[in-house]
PDB file of C-alpha atoms in Angstrom:
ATOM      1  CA  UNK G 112     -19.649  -4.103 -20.440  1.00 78.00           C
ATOM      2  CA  UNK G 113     -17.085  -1.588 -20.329  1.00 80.00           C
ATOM      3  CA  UNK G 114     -17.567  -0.587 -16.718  1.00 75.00           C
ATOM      4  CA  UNK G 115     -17.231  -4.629 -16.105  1.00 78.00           C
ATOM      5  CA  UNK G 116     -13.830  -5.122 -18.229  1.00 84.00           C
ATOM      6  CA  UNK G 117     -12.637  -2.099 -15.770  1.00 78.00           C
ATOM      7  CA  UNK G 118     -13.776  -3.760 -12.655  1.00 76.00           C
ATOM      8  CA  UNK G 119     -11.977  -7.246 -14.378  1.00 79.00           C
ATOM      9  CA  UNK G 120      -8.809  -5.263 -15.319  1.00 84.00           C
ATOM     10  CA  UNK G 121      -8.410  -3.532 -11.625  1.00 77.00           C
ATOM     11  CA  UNK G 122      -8.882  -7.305  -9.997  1.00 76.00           C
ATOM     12  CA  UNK G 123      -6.175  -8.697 -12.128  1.00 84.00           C
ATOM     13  CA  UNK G 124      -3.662  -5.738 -11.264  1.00 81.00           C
ATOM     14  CA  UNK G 125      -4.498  -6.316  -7.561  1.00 79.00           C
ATOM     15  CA  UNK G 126      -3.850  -9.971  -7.711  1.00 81.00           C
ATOM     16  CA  UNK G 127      -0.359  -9.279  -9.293  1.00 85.00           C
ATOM     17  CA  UNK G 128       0.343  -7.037  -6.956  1.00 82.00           C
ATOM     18  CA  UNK G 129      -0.502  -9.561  -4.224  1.00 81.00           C
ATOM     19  CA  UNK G 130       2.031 -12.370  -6.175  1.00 84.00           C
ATOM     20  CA  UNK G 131       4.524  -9.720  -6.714  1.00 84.00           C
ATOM     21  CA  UNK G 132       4.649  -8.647  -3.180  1.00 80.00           C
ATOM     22  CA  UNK G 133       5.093 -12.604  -2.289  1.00 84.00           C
ATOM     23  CA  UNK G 134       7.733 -13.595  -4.652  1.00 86.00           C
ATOM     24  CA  UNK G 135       9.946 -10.662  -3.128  1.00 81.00           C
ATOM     25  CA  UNK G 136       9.205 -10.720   0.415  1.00 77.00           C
ATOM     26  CA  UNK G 137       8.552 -14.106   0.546  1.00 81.00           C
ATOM     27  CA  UNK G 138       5.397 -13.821   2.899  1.00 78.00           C
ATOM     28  CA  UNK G 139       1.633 -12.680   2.695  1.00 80.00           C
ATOM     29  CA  UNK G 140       0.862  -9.709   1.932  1.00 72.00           C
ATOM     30  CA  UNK G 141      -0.824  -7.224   5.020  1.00 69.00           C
ATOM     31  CA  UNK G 142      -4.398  -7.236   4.757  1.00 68.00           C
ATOM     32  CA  UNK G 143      -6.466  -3.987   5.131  1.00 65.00           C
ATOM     33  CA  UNK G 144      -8.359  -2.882   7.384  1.00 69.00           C
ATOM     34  CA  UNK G 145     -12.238  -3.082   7.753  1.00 71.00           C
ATOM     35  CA  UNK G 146     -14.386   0.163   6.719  1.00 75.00           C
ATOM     36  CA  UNK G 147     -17.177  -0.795   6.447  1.00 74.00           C
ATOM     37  CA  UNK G 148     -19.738   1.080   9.187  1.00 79.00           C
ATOM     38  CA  UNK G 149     -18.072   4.279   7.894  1.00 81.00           C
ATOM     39  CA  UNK G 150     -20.230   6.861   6.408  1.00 85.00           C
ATOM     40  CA  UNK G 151     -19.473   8.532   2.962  1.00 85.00           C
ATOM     41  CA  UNK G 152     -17.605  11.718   4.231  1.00 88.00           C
ATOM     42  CA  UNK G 153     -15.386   9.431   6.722  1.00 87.00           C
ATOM     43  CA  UNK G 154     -14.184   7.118   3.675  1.00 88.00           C
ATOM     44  CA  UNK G 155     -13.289  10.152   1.776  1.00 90.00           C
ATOM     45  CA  UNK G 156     -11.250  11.827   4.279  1.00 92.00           C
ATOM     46  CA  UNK G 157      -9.464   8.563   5.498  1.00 91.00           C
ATOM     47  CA  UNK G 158      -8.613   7.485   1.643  1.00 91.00           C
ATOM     48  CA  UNK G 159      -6.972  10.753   1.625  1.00 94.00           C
ATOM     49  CA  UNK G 160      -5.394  10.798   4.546  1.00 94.00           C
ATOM     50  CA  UNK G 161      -3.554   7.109   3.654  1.00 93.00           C
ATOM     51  CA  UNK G 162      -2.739   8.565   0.404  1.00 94.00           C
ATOM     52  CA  UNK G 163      -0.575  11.561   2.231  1.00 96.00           C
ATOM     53  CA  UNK G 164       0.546   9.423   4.770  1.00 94.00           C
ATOM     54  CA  UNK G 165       1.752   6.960   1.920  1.00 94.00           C
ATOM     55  CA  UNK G 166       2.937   9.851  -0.163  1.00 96.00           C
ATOM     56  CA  UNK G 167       5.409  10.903   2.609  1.00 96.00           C
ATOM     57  CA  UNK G 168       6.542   6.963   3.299  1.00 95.00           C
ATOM     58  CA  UNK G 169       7.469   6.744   0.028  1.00 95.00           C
ATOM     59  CA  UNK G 170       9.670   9.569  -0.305  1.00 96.00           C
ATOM     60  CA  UNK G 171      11.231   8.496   3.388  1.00 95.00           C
ATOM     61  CA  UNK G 172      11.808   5.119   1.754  1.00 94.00           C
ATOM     62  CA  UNK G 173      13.704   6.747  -1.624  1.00 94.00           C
ATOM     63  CA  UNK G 174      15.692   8.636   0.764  1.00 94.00           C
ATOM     64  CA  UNK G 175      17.027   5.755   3.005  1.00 92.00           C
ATOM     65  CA  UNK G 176      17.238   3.585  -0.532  1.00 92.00           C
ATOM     66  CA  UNK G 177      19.152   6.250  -1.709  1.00 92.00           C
ATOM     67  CA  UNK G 178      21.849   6.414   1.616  1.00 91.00           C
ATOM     68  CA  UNK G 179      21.811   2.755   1.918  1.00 86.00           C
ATOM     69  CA  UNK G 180      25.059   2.248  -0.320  1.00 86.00           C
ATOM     70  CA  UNK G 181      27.090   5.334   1.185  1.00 88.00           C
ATOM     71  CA  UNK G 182      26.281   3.789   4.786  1.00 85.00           C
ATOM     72  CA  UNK G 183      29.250   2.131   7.143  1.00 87.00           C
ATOM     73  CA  UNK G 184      28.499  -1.550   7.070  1.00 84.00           C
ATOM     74  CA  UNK G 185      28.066  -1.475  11.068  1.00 83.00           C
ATOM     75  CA  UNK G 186      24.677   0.771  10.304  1.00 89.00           C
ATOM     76  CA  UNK G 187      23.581  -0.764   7.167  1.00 88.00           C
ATOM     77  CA  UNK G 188      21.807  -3.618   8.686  1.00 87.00           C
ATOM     78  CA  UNK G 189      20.391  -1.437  11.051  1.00 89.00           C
ATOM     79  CA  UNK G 190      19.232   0.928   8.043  1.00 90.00           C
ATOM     80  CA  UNK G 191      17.618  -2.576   5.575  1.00 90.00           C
ATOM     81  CA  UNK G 192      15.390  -3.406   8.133  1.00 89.00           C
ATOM     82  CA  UNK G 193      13.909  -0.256   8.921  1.00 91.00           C
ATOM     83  CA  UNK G 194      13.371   0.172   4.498  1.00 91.00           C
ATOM     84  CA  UNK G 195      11.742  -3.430   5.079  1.00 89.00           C
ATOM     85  CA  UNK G 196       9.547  -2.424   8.091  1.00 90.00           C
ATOM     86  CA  UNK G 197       8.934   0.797   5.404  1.00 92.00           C
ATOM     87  CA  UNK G 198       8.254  -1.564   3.089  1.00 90.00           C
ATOM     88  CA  UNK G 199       5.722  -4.000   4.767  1.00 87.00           C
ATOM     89  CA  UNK G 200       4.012  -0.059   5.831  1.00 90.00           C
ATOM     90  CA  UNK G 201       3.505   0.734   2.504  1.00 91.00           C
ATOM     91  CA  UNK G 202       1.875  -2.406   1.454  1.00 87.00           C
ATOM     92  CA  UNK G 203      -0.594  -2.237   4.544  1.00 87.00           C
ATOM     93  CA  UNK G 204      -1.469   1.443   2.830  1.00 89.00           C
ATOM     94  CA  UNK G 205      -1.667  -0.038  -0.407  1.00 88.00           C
ATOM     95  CA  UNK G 206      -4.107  -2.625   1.032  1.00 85.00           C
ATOM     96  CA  UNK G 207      -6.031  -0.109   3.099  1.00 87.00           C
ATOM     97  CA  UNK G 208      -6.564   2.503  -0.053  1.00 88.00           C
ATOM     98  CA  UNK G 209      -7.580  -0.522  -2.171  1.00 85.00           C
ATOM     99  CA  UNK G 210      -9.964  -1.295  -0.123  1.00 85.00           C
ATOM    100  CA  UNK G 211     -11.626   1.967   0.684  1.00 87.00           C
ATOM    101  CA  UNK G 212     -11.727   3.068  -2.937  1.00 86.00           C
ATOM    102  CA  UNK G 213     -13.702  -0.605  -3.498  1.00 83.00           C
ATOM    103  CA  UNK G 214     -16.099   0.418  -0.883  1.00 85.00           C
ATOM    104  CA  UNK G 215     -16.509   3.826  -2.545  1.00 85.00           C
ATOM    105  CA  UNK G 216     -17.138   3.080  -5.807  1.00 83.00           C
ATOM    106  CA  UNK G 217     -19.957  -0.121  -4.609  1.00 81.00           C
ATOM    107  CA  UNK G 218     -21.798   2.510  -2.649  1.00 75.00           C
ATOM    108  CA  UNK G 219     -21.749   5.083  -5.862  1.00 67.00           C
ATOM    109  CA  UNK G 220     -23.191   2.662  -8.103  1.00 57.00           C
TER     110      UNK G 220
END
C-alpha cells in the first residue's frame, strides 16, 4: 500500500508540474522522449547524463536571471528569450528524466 501511495503521490506532483508549467508559459508542456528499446545500463547512463546536462542549464539560467536587470534595454530582449528557450530546455529534461526514472523503476519491480 505504501509503495502505491508513493507511486499516487509522484503522479500528482507530475501533473502539477504539467499545470504549473501551463499557467506560466501559457502552452503545453515538451513531451519526452521515447526509451523504451533501451537496455538497463543505457537508461542509467542517459538519466545521468540529462541530470548533468540539466544541472549545468540551470546554473546558465541563474546566471542570465541574475544579469537580466543590469542589462541595456537594447540587449535585454535579446537576453529573455534566450532564458525562455532555457526555459522550455529544461522542461524537455524534466520530461525526459521523468520518464526514464518511470521506466526504471517498472522494470525493477
Amino acid at each position: 500500500i505504501i509503495v502505491q501511495i508513493m507511486d499516487l503521490t509522484m503522479l500528482i506532483d507530475t501533473i502539477w508540474k504539467v499545470l504549473d508549467y501551463f499557467i506560466e508559459h501559457k502552452k503545453q508542456m515538451p513531451r519526452g522522449d521515447d526509451y523504451s528499446k533501451l537496455s538497463r545500463l543505457e537508461l542509467h547512463t542517459i538519466r545521468q547524463r540529462l541530470y548533468q546536462s540539466r544541472a549545468k542549464r540551470k546554473r546558465t539560467l541563474a546566471k542570465w536571471k541574475s544579469s537580466l536587470k543590469s542589462t541595456h534595454k537594447t540587449k535585454r530582449l535579446a537576453l529573455q528569450s534566450k532564458i525562455d528557450k532555457q526555459v522550455n530546455i529544461i522542461a524537455k529534461l524534466d520530461a525526459n528524466i521523468e520518464k526514464l526514472s518511470e521506466i526504471i523503476n517498472t522494470n525493477q519491480k
